[in-house]
mmCIF file with all atom_site columns, C-alpha atoms in Angstrom:
data_model
loop_
_atom_site.group_PDB
_atom_site.id
_atom_site.type_symbol
_atom_site.label_atom_id
_atom_site.label_alt_id
_atom_site.label_comp_id
_atom_site.label_asym_id
_atom_site.label_entity_id
_atom_site.label_seq_id
_atom_site.pdbx_PDB_ins_code
_atom_site.Cartn_x
_atom_site.Cartn_y
_atom_site.Cartn_z
_atom_site.occupancy
_atom_site.B_iso_or_equiv
_atom_site.pdbx_formal_charge
_atom_site.auth_seq_id
_atom_site.auth_comp_id
_atom_site.auth_asym_id
_atom_site.auth_atom_id
_atom_site.pdbx_PDB_model_num
ATOM 1   C CA . UNK A 1 1   ? 17.446 20.880  -6.520  1.00 0.00 ? 1   UNK A CA 1
ATOM 2   C CA . UNK A 1 2   ? 18.634 17.374  -5.662  1.00 0.00 ? 2   UNK A CA 1
ATOM 3   C CA . UNK A 1 3   ? 21.973 17.632  -3.927  1.00 0.00 ? 3   UNK A CA 1
ATOM 4   C CA . UNK A 1 4   ? 24.415 16.528  -1.288  1.00 0.00 ? 4   UNK A CA 1
ATOM 5   C CA . UNK A 1 5   ? 25.600 19.413  0.862   1.00 0.00 ? 5   UNK A CA 1
ATOM 6   C CA . UNK A 1 6   ? 28.749 19.400  2.938   1.00 0.00 ? 6   UNK A CA 1
ATOM 7   C CA . UNK A 1 7   ? 29.871 22.017  5.413   1.00 0.00 ? 7   UNK A CA 1
ATOM 8   C CA . UNK A 1 8   ? 32.282 23.577  5.831   1.00 0.00 ? 8   UNK A CA 1
ATOM 9   C CA . UNK A 1 9   ? 33.974 23.647  2.418   1.00 0.00 ? 9   UNK A CA 1
ATOM 10  C CA . UNK A 1 10  ? 37.303 24.640  3.902   1.00 0.00 ? 10  UNK A CA 1
ATOM 11  C CA . UNK A 1 11  ? 38.616 24.234  7.435   1.00 0.00 ? 11  UNK A CA 1
ATOM 12  C CA . UNK A 1 12  ? 41.943 24.826  9.090   1.00 0.00 ? 12  UNK A CA 1
ATOM 13  C CA . UNK A 1 13  ? 42.178 23.527  12.633  1.00 0.00 ? 13  UNK A CA 1
ATOM 14  C CA . UNK A 1 14  ? 44.736 22.569  15.254  1.00 0.00 ? 14  UNK A CA 1
ATOM 15  C CA . UNK A 1 15  ? 45.726 19.129  16.424  1.00 0.00 ? 15  UNK A CA 1
ATOM 16  C CA . UNK A 1 16  ? 43.375 17.723  19.021  1.00 0.00 ? 16  UNK A CA 1
ATOM 17  C CA . UNK A 1 17  ? 40.482 20.127  18.560  1.00 0.00 ? 17  UNK A CA 1
ATOM 18  C CA . UNK A 1 18  ? 37.311 18.144  17.922  1.00 0.00 ? 18  UNK A CA 1
ATOM 19  C CA . UNK A 1 19  ? 35.478 18.965  14.726  1.00 0.00 ? 19  UNK A CA 1
ATOM 20  C CA . UNK A 1 20  ? 32.444 17.836  12.764  1.00 0.00 ? 20  UNK A CA 1
ATOM 21  C CA . UNK A 1 21  ? 31.900 17.958  9.034   1.00 0.00 ? 21  UNK A CA 1
ATOM 22  C CA . UNK A 1 22  ? 28.222 17.869  8.200   1.00 0.00 ? 22  UNK A CA 1
ATOM 23  C CA . UNK A 1 23  ? 26.646 16.126  5.238   1.00 0.00 ? 23  UNK A CA 1
ATOM 24  C CA . UNK A 1 24  ? 23.016 16.364  4.220   1.00 0.00 ? 24  UNK A CA 1
ATOM 25  C CA . UNK A 1 25  ? 21.130 14.976  1.230   1.00 0.00 ? 25  UNK A CA 1
ATOM 26  C CA . UNK A 1 26  ? 17.632 15.877  0.059   1.00 0.00 ? 26  UNK A CA 1
ATOM 27  C CA . UNK A 1 27  ? 16.993 12.879  -2.188  1.00 0.00 ? 27  UNK A CA 1
ATOM 28  C CA . UNK A 1 28  ? 15.703 10.428  0.442   1.00 0.00 ? 28  UNK A CA 1
ATOM 29  C CA . UNK A 1 29  ? 18.675 8.197   -0.255  1.00 0.00 ? 29  UNK A CA 1
ATOM 30  C CA . UNK A 1 30  ? 19.184 5.150   1.931   1.00 0.00 ? 30  UNK A CA 1
ATOM 31  C CA . UNK A 1 31  ? 22.928 4.799   1.528   1.00 0.00 ? 31  UNK A CA 1
ATOM 32  C CA . UNK A 1 32  ? 25.541 7.390   2.506   1.00 0.00 ? 32  UNK A CA 1
ATOM 33  C CA . UNK A 1 33  ? 29.310 7.252   2.784   1.00 0.00 ? 33  UNK A CA 1
ATOM 34  C CA . UNK A 1 34  ? 32.414 9.291   3.502   1.00 0.00 ? 34  UNK A CA 1
ATOM 35  C CA . UNK A 1 35  ? 35.655 9.260   1.499   1.00 0.00 ? 35  UNK A CA 1
ATOM 36  C CA . UNK A 1 36  ? 38.997 10.955  1.743   1.00 0.00 ? 36  UNK A CA 1
ATOM 37  C CA . UNK A 1 37  ? 41.152 11.874  -1.226  1.00 0.00 ? 37  UNK A CA 1
ATOM 38  C CA . UNK A 1 38  ? 44.920 12.160  -0.921  1.00 0.00 ? 38  UNK A CA 1
ATOM 39  C CA . UNK A 1 39  ? 47.439 12.881  -3.696  1.00 0.00 ? 39  UNK A CA 1
ATOM 40  C CA . UNK A 1 40  ? 48.407 9.765   -5.632  1.00 0.00 ? 40  UNK A CA 1
ATOM 41  C CA . UNK A 1 41  ? 45.716 7.675   -3.990  1.00 0.00 ? 41  UNK A CA 1
ATOM 42  C CA . UNK A 1 42  ? 42.171 6.893   -5.042  1.00 0.00 ? 42  UNK A CA 1
ATOM 43  C CA . UNK A 1 43  ? 39.180 7.897   -2.983  1.00 0.00 ? 43  UNK A CA 1
ATOM 44  C CA . UNK A 1 44  ? 39.306 5.809   0.178   1.00 0.00 ? 44  UNK A CA 1
ATOM 45  C CA . UNK A 1 45  ? 36.146 4.932   2.025   1.00 0.00 ? 45  UNK A CA 1
ATOM 46  C CA . UNK A 1 46  ? 36.050 5.924   5.693   1.00 0.00 ? 46  UNK A CA 1
ATOM 47  C CA . UNK A 1 47  ? 32.578 4.897   6.845   1.00 0.00 ? 47  UNK A CA 1
ATOM 48  C CA . UNK A 1 48  ? 29.271 4.084   5.225   1.00 0.00 ? 48  UNK A CA 1
ATOM 49  C CA . UNK A 1 49  ? 25.656 3.745   6.277   1.00 0.00 ? 49  UNK A CA 1
ATOM 50  C CA . UNK A 1 50  ? 22.943 1.618   4.728   1.00 0.00 ? 50  UNK A CA 1
ATOM 51  C CA . UNK A 1 51  ? 20.152 3.318   6.639   1.00 0.00 ? 51  UNK A CA 1
ATOM 52  C CA . UNK A 1 52  ? 19.246 5.115   9.848   1.00 0.00 ? 52  UNK A CA 1
ATOM 53  C CA . UNK A 1 53  ? 21.204 3.784   12.838  1.00 0.00 ? 53  UNK A CA 1
ATOM 54  C CA . UNK A 1 54  ? 23.188 1.413   10.584  1.00 0.00 ? 54  UNK A CA 1
ATOM 55  C CA . UNK A 1 55  ? 26.839 2.342   10.054  1.00 0.00 ? 55  UNK A CA 1
ATOM 56  C CA . UNK A 1 56  ? 29.912 0.340   9.154   1.00 0.00 ? 56  UNK A CA 1
ATOM 57  C CA . UNK A 1 57  ? 33.645 0.868   8.760   1.00 0.00 ? 57  UNK A CA 1
ATOM 58  C CA . UNK A 1 58  ? 35.209 1.379   5.379   1.00 0.00 ? 58  UNK A CA 1
ATOM 59  C CA . UNK A 1 59  ? 38.865 0.892   4.602   1.00 0.00 ? 59  UNK A CA 1
ATOM 60  C CA . UNK A 1 60  ? 40.311 3.784   6.635   1.00 0.00 ? 60  UNK A CA 1
ATOM 61  C CA . UNK A 1 61  ? 38.059 4.361   9.688   1.00 0.00 ? 61  UNK A CA 1
ATOM 62  C CA . UNK A 1 62  ? 40.752 5.032   12.302  1.00 0.00 ? 62  UNK A CA 1
ATOM 63  C CA . UNK A 1 63  ? 40.400 8.440   13.926  1.00 0.00 ? 63  UNK A CA 1
ATOM 64  C CA . UNK A 1 64  ? 36.868 9.041   12.640  1.00 0.00 ? 64  UNK A CA 1
ATOM 65  C CA . UNK A 1 65  ? 33.335 8.559   13.916  1.00 0.00 ? 65  UNK A CA 1
ATOM 66  C CA . UNK A 1 66  ? 29.988 8.898   12.193  1.00 0.00 ? 66  UNK A CA 1
ATOM 67  C CA . UNK A 1 67  ? 26.335 8.827   13.128  1.00 0.00 ? 67  UNK A CA 1
ATOM 68  C CA . UNK A 1 68  ? 23.104 8.359   11.193  1.00 0.00 ? 68  UNK A CA 1
ATOM 69  C CA . UNK A 1 69  ? 20.274 9.495   13.427  1.00 0.00 ? 69  UNK A CA 1
ATOM 70  C CA . UNK A 1 70  ? 18.222 10.807  10.508  1.00 0.00 ? 70  UNK A CA 1
ATOM 71  C CA . UNK A 1 71  ? 18.062 9.555   6.959   1.00 0.00 ? 71  UNK A CA 1
ATOM 72  C CA . UNK A 1 72  ? 19.194 12.848  5.428   1.00 0.00 ? 72  UNK A CA 1
ATOM 73  C CA . UNK A 1 73  ? 22.227 13.557  7.642   1.00 0.00 ? 73  UNK A CA 1
ATOM 74  C CA . UNK A 1 74  ? 25.528 11.737  8.002   1.00 0.00 ? 74  UNK A CA 1
ATOM 75  C CA . UNK A 1 75  ? 28.092 13.822  9.926   1.00 0.00 ? 75  UNK A CA 1
ATOM 76  C CA . UNK A 1 76  ? 31.769 12.922  10.087  1.00 0.00 ? 76  UNK A CA 1
ATOM 77  C CA . UNK A 1 77  ? 33.372 13.505  13.490  1.00 0.00 ? 77  UNK A CA 1
ATOM 78  C CA . UNK A 1 78  ? 37.055 13.840  14.213  1.00 0.00 ? 78  UNK A CA 1
ATOM 79  C CA . UNK A 1 79  ? 37.369 13.603  17.996  1.00 0.00 ? 79  UNK A CA 1
ATOM 80  C CA . UNK A 1 80  ? 41.069 14.473  18.093  1.00 0.00 ? 80  UNK A CA 1
ATOM 81  C CA . UNK A 1 81  ? 42.313 15.497  14.645  1.00 0.00 ? 81  UNK A CA 1
ATOM 82  C CA . UNK A 1 82  ? 45.924 14.900  13.719  1.00 0.00 ? 82  UNK A CA 1
ATOM 83  C CA . UNK A 1 83  ? 48.006 16.261  10.819  1.00 0.00 ? 83  UNK A CA 1
ATOM 84  C CA . UNK A 1 84  ? 47.704 12.942  8.933   1.00 0.00 ? 84  UNK A CA 1
ATOM 85  C CA . UNK A 1 85  ? 43.992 13.635  8.614   1.00 0.00 ? 85  UNK A CA 1
ATOM 86  C CA . UNK A 1 86  ? 44.715 16.637  6.438   1.00 0.00 ? 86  UNK A CA 1
ATOM 87  C CA . UNK A 1 87  ? 42.865 15.703  3.279   1.00 0.00 ? 87  UNK A CA 1
ATOM 88  C CA . UNK A 1 88  ? 39.991 16.405  0.893   1.00 0.00 ? 88  UNK A CA 1
ATOM 89  C CA . UNK A 1 89  ? 36.825 14.779  2.175   1.00 0.00 ? 89  UNK A CA 1
ATOM 90  C CA . UNK A 1 90  ? 33.757 13.814  0.164   1.00 0.00 ? 90  UNK A CA 1
ATOM 91  C CA . UNK A 1 91  ? 30.364 12.736  1.341   1.00 0.00 ? 91  UNK A CA 1
ATOM 92  C CA . UNK A 1 92  ? 28.225 10.716  -1.076  1.00 0.00 ? 92  UNK A CA 1
ATOM 93  C CA . UNK A 1 93  ? 24.738 9.268   -1.137  1.00 0.00 ? 93  UNK A CA 1
ATOM 94  C CA . UNK A 1 94  ? 22.984 6.623   -3.216  1.00 0.00 ? 94  UNK A CA 1
ATOM 95  C CA . UNK A 1 95  ? 19.345 5.713   -3.606  1.00 0.00 ? 95  UNK A CA 1
ATOM 96  C CA . UNK A 1 96  ? 20.144 2.206   -2.451  1.00 0.00 ? 96  UNK A CA 1
ATOM 97  C CA . UNK A 1 97  ? 23.086 -0.151  -1.949  1.00 0.00 ? 97  UNK A CA 1
ATOM 98  C CA . UNK A 1 98  ? 25.067 -0.505  -5.173  1.00 0.00 ? 98  UNK A CA 1
ATOM 99  C CA . UNK A 1 99  ? 23.481 2.429   -6.998  1.00 0.00 ? 99  UNK A CA 1
ATOM 100 C CA . UNK A 1 100 ? 25.406 5.369   -8.441  1.00 0.00 ? 100 UNK A CA 1
ATOM 101 C CA . UNK A 1 101 ? 26.759 7.783   -5.887  1.00 0.00 ? 101 UNK A CA 1
ATOM 102 C CA . UNK A 1 102 ? 26.023 11.500  -5.766  1.00 0.00 ? 102 UNK A CA 1
ATOM 103 C CA . UNK A 1 103 ? 28.902 13.419  -4.250  1.00 0.00 ? 103 UNK A CA 1
ATOM 104 C CA . UNK A 1 104 ? 28.974 16.561  -2.171  1.00 0.00 ? 104 UNK A CA 1
ATOM 105 C CA . UNK A 1 105 ? 31.203 19.501  -3.052  1.00 0.00 ? 105 UNK A CA 1
ATOM 106 C CA . UNK A 1 106 ? 34.052 18.329  -0.849  1.00 0.00 ? 106 UNK A CA 1
ATOM 107 C CA . UNK A 1 107 ? 35.626 19.653  2.356   1.00 0.00 ? 107 UNK A CA 1
ATOM 108 C CA . UNK A 1 108 ? 39.284 20.543  2.347   1.00 0.00 ? 108 UNK A CA 1
ATOM 109 C CA . UNK A 1 109 ? 40.585 20.015  5.880   1.00 0.00 ? 109 UNK A CA 1
ATOM 110 C CA . UNK A 1 110 ? 43.997 21.097  7.123   1.00 0.00 ? 110 UNK A CA 1
ATOM 111 C CA . UNK A 1 111 ? 45.156 20.045  10.580  1.00 0.00 ? 111 UNK A CA 1
ATOM 112 C CA . UNK A 1 112 ? 48.215 21.906  11.858  1.00 0.00 ? 112 UNK A CA 1
ATOM 113 C CA . UNK B 2 1   ? 42.359 -4.019  1.181   1.00 0.00 ? 1   UNK B CA 1
ATOM 114 C CA . UNK B 2 2   ? 41.341 -4.781  -2.404  1.00 0.00 ? 2   UNK B CA 1
ATOM 115 C CA . UNK B 2 3   ? 43.528 -3.552  -5.229  1.00 0.00 ? 3   UNK B CA 1
ATOM 116 C CA . UNK B 2 4   ? 41.920 -1.590  -8.054  1.00 0.00 ? 4   UNK B CA 1
ATOM 117 C CA . UNK B 2 5   ? 44.256 -0.330  -10.744 1.00 0.00 ? 5   UNK B CA 1
ATOM 118 C CA . UNK B 2 6   ? 43.766 2.069   -13.619 1.00 0.00 ? 6   UNK B CA 1
ATOM 119 C CA . UNK B 2 7   ? 45.921 2.640   -16.658 1.00 0.00 ? 7   UNK B CA 1
ATOM 120 C CA . UNK B 2 8   ? 47.289 4.778   -17.984 1.00 0.00 ? 8   UNK B CA 1
ATOM 121 C CA . UNK B 2 9   ? 47.808 7.182   -15.113 1.00 0.00 ? 9   UNK B CA 1
ATOM 122 C CA . UNK B 2 10  ? 47.442 10.098  -17.524 1.00 0.00 ? 10  UNK B CA 1
ATOM 123 C CA . UNK B 2 11  ? 47.234 10.766  -21.212 1.00 0.00 ? 11  UNK B CA 1
ATOM 124 C CA . UNK B 2 12  ? 47.071 13.643  -23.614 1.00 0.00 ? 12  UNK B CA 1
ATOM 125 C CA . UNK B 2 13  ? 45.130 13.374  -26.852 1.00 0.00 ? 13  UNK B CA 1
ATOM 126 C CA . UNK B 2 14  ? 44.251 15.734  -29.646 1.00 0.00 ? 14  UNK B CA 1
ATOM 127 C CA . UNK B 2 15  ? 40.701 16.938  -30.139 1.00 0.00 ? 15  UNK B CA 1
ATOM 128 C CA . UNK B 2 16  ? 38.892 14.432  -32.324 1.00 0.00 ? 16  UNK B CA 1
ATOM 129 C CA . UNK B 2 17  ? 40.995 11.445  -31.279 1.00 0.00 ? 17  UNK B CA 1
ATOM 130 C CA . UNK B 2 18  ? 39.334 8.422   -29.780 1.00 0.00 ? 18  UNK B CA 1
ATOM 131 C CA . UNK B 2 19  ? 40.821 6.961   -26.654 1.00 0.00 ? 19  UNK B CA 1
ATOM 132 C CA . UNK B 2 20  ? 40.317 4.266   -24.062 1.00 0.00 ? 20  UNK B CA 1
ATOM 133 C CA . UNK B 2 21  ? 41.495 3.387   -20.588 1.00 0.00 ? 21  UNK B CA 1
ATOM 134 C CA . UNK B 2 22  ? 41.438 0.361   -18.352 1.00 0.00 ? 22  UNK B CA 1
ATOM 135 C CA . UNK B 2 23  ? 40.248 -0.476  -14.857 1.00 0.00 ? 23  UNK B CA 1
ATOM 136 C CA . UNK B 2 24  ? 41.496 -3.739  -13.335 1.00 0.00 ? 24  UNK B CA 1
ATOM 137 C CA . UNK B 2 25  ? 39.894 -5.300  -10.278 1.00 0.00 ? 25  UNK B CA 1
ATOM 138 C CA . UNK B 2 26  ? 39.738 -8.645  -8.453  1.00 0.00 ? 26  UNK B CA 1
ATOM 139 C CA . UNK B 2 27  ? 37.933 -11.258 -10.549 1.00 0.00 ? 27  UNK B CA 1
ATOM 140 C CA . UNK B 2 28  ? 36.228 -12.969 -7.598  1.00 0.00 ? 28  UNK B CA 1
ATOM 141 C CA . UNK B 2 29  ? 33.037 -12.067 -5.734  1.00 0.00 ? 29  UNK B CA 1
ATOM 142 C CA . UNK B 2 30  ? 31.983 -9.281  -8.073  1.00 0.00 ? 30  UNK B CA 1
ATOM 143 C CA . UNK B 2 31  ? 28.974 -7.088  -7.249  1.00 0.00 ? 31  UNK B CA 1
ATOM 144 C CA . UNK B 2 32  ? 29.367 -3.823  -9.170  1.00 0.00 ? 32  UNK B CA 1
ATOM 145 C CA . UNK B 2 33  ? 31.792 -1.595  -11.042 1.00 0.00 ? 33  UNK B CA 1
ATOM 146 C CA . UNK B 2 34  ? 31.142 2.129   -11.274 1.00 0.00 ? 34  UNK B CA 1
ATOM 147 C CA . UNK B 2 35  ? 32.739 4.738   -13.538 1.00 0.00 ? 35  UNK B CA 1
ATOM 148 C CA . UNK B 2 36  ? 32.894 8.390   -12.493 1.00 0.00 ? 36  UNK B CA 1
ATOM 149 C CA . UNK B 2 37  ? 34.065 11.535  -14.202 1.00 0.00 ? 37  UNK B CA 1
ATOM 150 C CA . UNK B 2 38  ? 35.824 14.100  -12.022 1.00 0.00 ? 38  UNK B CA 1
ATOM 151 C CA . UNK B 2 39  ? 36.522 17.566  -13.333 1.00 0.00 ? 39  UNK B CA 1
ATOM 152 C CA . UNK B 2 40  ? 38.992 19.806  -11.556 1.00 0.00 ? 40  UNK B CA 1
ATOM 153 C CA . UNK B 2 41  ? 37.413 21.799  -8.702  1.00 0.00 ? 41  UNK B CA 1
ATOM 154 C CA . UNK B 2 42  ? 34.170 19.853  -8.976  1.00 0.00 ? 42  UNK B CA 1
ATOM 155 C CA . UNK B 2 43  ? 32.787 16.636  -7.494  1.00 0.00 ? 43  UNK B CA 1
ATOM 156 C CA . UNK B 2 44  ? 32.874 13.209  -9.135  1.00 0.00 ? 44  UNK B CA 1
ATOM 157 C CA . UNK B 2 45  ? 29.821 12.491  -11.281 1.00 0.00 ? 45  UNK B CA 1
ATOM 158 C CA . UNK B 2 46  ? 28.565 9.032   -12.144 1.00 0.00 ? 46  UNK B CA 1
ATOM 159 C CA . UNK B 2 47  ? 28.945 7.796   -15.715 1.00 0.00 ? 47  UNK B CA 1
ATOM 160 C CA . UNK B 2 48  ? 28.021 4.120   -15.537 1.00 0.00 ? 48  UNK B CA 1
ATOM 161 C CA . UNK B 2 49  ? 26.954 1.449   -13.073 1.00 0.00 ? 49  UNK B CA 1
ATOM 162 C CA . UNK B 2 50  ? 27.917 -1.979  -14.382 1.00 0.00 ? 50  UNK B CA 1
ATOM 163 C CA . UNK B 2 51  ? 26.773 -5.177  -12.748 1.00 0.00 ? 51  UNK B CA 1
ATOM 164 C CA . UNK B 2 52  ? 26.745 -8.031  -15.268 1.00 0.00 ? 52  UNK B CA 1
ATOM 165 C CA . UNK B 2 53  ? 29.597 -9.732  -17.071 1.00 0.00 ? 53  UNK B CA 1
ATOM 166 C CA . UNK B 2 54  ? 29.535 -8.593  -20.678 1.00 0.00 ? 54  UNK B CA 1
ATOM 167 C CA . UNK B 2 55  ? 27.694 -5.369  -19.852 1.00 0.00 ? 55  UNK B CA 1
ATOM 168 C CA . UNK B 2 56  ? 28.129 -2.611  -22.406 1.00 0.00 ? 56  UNK B CA 1
ATOM 169 C CA . UNK B 2 57  ? 26.890 0.866   -21.521 1.00 0.00 ? 57  UNK B CA 1
ATOM 170 C CA . UNK B 2 58  ? 26.862 4.021   -23.619 1.00 0.00 ? 58  UNK B CA 1
ATOM 171 C CA . UNK B 2 59  ? 26.229 7.686   -22.920 1.00 0.00 ? 59  UNK B CA 1
ATOM 172 C CA . UNK B 2 60  ? 26.769 9.916   -25.929 1.00 0.00 ? 60  UNK B CA 1
ATOM 173 C CA . UNK B 2 61  ? 30.380 9.539   -27.078 1.00 0.00 ? 61  UNK B CA 1
ATOM 174 C CA . UNK B 2 62  ? 31.408 7.589   -23.980 1.00 0.00 ? 62  UNK B CA 1
ATOM 175 C CA . UNK B 2 63  ? 30.957 3.858   -23.585 1.00 0.00 ? 63  UNK B CA 1
ATOM 176 C CA . UNK B 2 64  ? 32.156 1.133   -21.234 1.00 0.00 ? 64  UNK B CA 1
ATOM 177 C CA . UNK B 2 65  ? 32.506 -2.618  -21.253 1.00 0.00 ? 65  UNK B CA 1
ATOM 178 C CA . UNK B 2 66  ? 32.823 -5.094  -18.404 1.00 0.00 ? 66  UNK B CA 1
ATOM 179 C CA . UNK B 2 67  ? 34.572 -8.449  -18.056 1.00 0.00 ? 67  UNK B CA 1
ATOM 180 C CA . UNK B 2 68  ? 34.082 -9.762  -14.528 1.00 0.00 ? 68  UNK B CA 1
ATOM 181 C CA . UNK B 2 69  ? 35.684 -13.153 -15.215 1.00 0.00 ? 69  UNK B CA 1
ATOM 182 C CA . UNK B 2 70  ? 39.045 -11.603 -16.030 1.00 0.00 ? 70  UNK B CA 1
ATOM 183 C CA . UNK B 2 71  ? 38.581 -8.539  -13.852 1.00 0.00 ? 71  UNK B CA 1
ATOM 184 C CA . UNK B 2 72  ? 38.685 -5.545  -16.158 1.00 0.00 ? 72  UNK B CA 1
ATOM 185 C CA . UNK B 2 73  ? 36.547 -2.784  -17.583 1.00 0.00 ? 73  UNK B CA 1
ATOM 186 C CA . UNK B 2 74  ? 37.305 -0.476  -20.493 1.00 0.00 ? 74  UNK B CA 1
ATOM 187 C CA . UNK B 2 75  ? 36.100 3.096   -20.881 1.00 0.00 ? 75  UNK B CA 1
ATOM 188 C CA . UNK B 2 76  ? 36.042 4.456   -24.437 1.00 0.00 ? 76  UNK B CA 1
ATOM 189 C CA . UNK B 2 77  ? 35.696 8.047   -25.572 1.00 0.00 ? 77  UNK B CA 1
ATOM 190 C CA . UNK B 2 78  ? 34.991 8.576   -29.250 1.00 0.00 ? 78  UNK B CA 1
ATOM 191 C CA . UNK B 2 79  ? 36.030 11.846  -30.865 1.00 0.00 ? 79  UNK B CA 1
ATOM 192 C CA . UNK B 2 80  ? 37.449 13.458  -27.726 1.00 0.00 ? 80  UNK B CA 1
ATOM 193 C CA . UNK B 2 81  ? 36.550 17.082  -27.054 1.00 0.00 ? 81  UNK B CA 1
ATOM 194 C CA . UNK B 2 82  ? 38.302 19.568  -24.730 1.00 0.00 ? 82  UNK B CA 1
ATOM 195 C CA . UNK B 2 83  ? 35.328 19.351  -22.354 1.00 0.00 ? 83  UNK B CA 1
ATOM 196 C CA . UNK B 2 84  ? 36.125 15.646  -21.876 1.00 0.00 ? 84  UNK B CA 1
ATOM 197 C CA . UNK B 2 85  ? 39.262 16.661  -19.998 1.00 0.00 ? 85  UNK B CA 1
ATOM 198 C CA . UNK B 2 86  ? 38.878 15.234  -16.512 1.00 0.00 ? 86  UNK B CA 1
ATOM 199 C CA . UNK B 2 87  ? 39.994 12.417  -14.257 1.00 0.00 ? 87  UNK B CA 1
ATOM 200 C CA . UNK B 2 88  ? 38.089 9.195   -14.822 1.00 0.00 ? 88  UNK B CA 1
ATOM 201 C CA . UNK B 2 89  ? 37.644 6.977   -11.777 1.00 0.00 ? 89  UNK B CA 1
ATOM 202 C CA . UNK B 2 90  ? 36.462 3.420   -11.468 1.00 0.00 ? 90  UNK B CA 1
ATOM 203 C CA . UNK B 2 91  ? 35.123 1.925   -8.235  1.00 0.00 ? 91  UNK B CA 1
ATOM 204 C CA . UNK B 2 92  ? 34.786 -1.785  -7.483  1.00 0.00 ? 92  UNK B CA 1
ATOM 205 C CA . UNK B 2 93  ? 32.543 -3.434  -4.913  1.00 0.00 ? 93  UNK B CA 1
ATOM 206 C CA . UNK B 2 94  ? 31.950 -6.961  -3.711  1.00 0.00 ? 94  UNK B CA 1
ATOM 207 C CA . UNK B 2 95  ? 28.761 -6.134  -1.812  1.00 0.00 ? 95  UNK B CA 1
ATOM 208 C CA . UNK B 2 96  ? 27.393 -2.792  -3.023  1.00 0.00 ? 96  UNK B CA 1
ATOM 209 C CA . UNK B 2 97  ? 28.350 -1.158  0.271   1.00 0.00 ? 97  UNK B CA 1
ATOM 210 C CA . UNK B 2 98  ? 32.121 -1.038  0.460   1.00 0.00 ? 98  UNK B CA 1
ATOM 211 C CA . UNK B 2 99  ? 33.629 0.579   -2.634  1.00 0.00 ? 99  UNK B CA 1
ATOM 212 C CA . UNK B 2 100 ? 37.305 0.661   -3.556  1.00 0.00 ? 100 UNK B CA 1
ATOM 213 C CA . UNK B 2 101 ? 38.305 3.339   -6.035  1.00 0.00 ? 101 UNK B CA 1
ATOM 214 C CA . UNK B 2 102 ? 41.158 3.200   -8.464  1.00 0.00 ? 102 UNK B CA 1
ATOM 215 C CA . UNK B 2 103 ? 43.664 6.080   -8.570  1.00 0.00 ? 103 UNK B CA 1
ATOM 216 C CA . UNK B 2 104 ? 42.104 7.447   -11.759 1.00 0.00 ? 104 UNK B CA 1
ATOM 217 C CA . UNK B 2 105 ? 43.179 8.238   -15.296 1.00 0.00 ? 105 UNK B CA 1
ATOM 218 C CA . UNK B 2 106 ? 43.741 11.927  -15.983 1.00 0.00 ? 106 UNK B CA 1
ATOM 219 C CA . UNK B 2 107 ? 42.731 12.825  -19.534 1.00 0.00 ? 107 UNK B CA 1
ATOM 220 C CA . UNK B 2 108 ? 43.742 16.062  -21.236 1.00 0.00 ? 108 UNK B CA 1
ATOM 221 C CA . UNK B 2 109 ? 42.228 16.815  -24.630 1.00 0.00 ? 109 UNK B CA 1
ATOM 222 C CA . UNK B 2 110 ? 44.191 19.419  -26.538 1.00 0.00 ? 110 UNK B CA 1
ATOM 223 C CA . UNK B 2 111 ? 42.322 21.677  -28.971 1.00 0.00 ? 111 UNK B CA 1
#
């Protein structure tokens, strides 16, 4: 089944403890991106990647890192999480730049 | 940061009613406008990818139009059904890479 898989689905962590949210797609998509969703705001793009070893900042990249060592994986890294990073996170992939996005199931992160 | 607006913020309609909502975006340097449907506790799912001024797309009872010169897109739902209840998101891009989403329109269809 074609899908985008995020893990974990839910995570509660403490301020400053490094964490990684994984994202994997099995559709051989070139383009992948990360978004966060906060109440009252639209999905905001954190980082995106057009292909392996090519990543770029979205609108809200501060406090996040990403890597794209393989085409299928695009992990989101929070080196030192803070409470303002408590949010619902979505990973998405597209066949190519500009194409429709396929979203993962979401990761609800709480930083206390 | 680009501003993408959607109206109304929410609406309630009766089953069988037709409805429409608006997405407004910058009218310069247009690349693409996407529409997504987002049901509670699920992930957003793509409805339409619109790239050309004057585009009209249709999927079943749902259709969309695009005016890039004036910076708006309309989403229409004909004969709303309870299963249409969801949040409808639009996303604007100037380059196909960086997407800015609107805050969404939450639709509730009452049986």
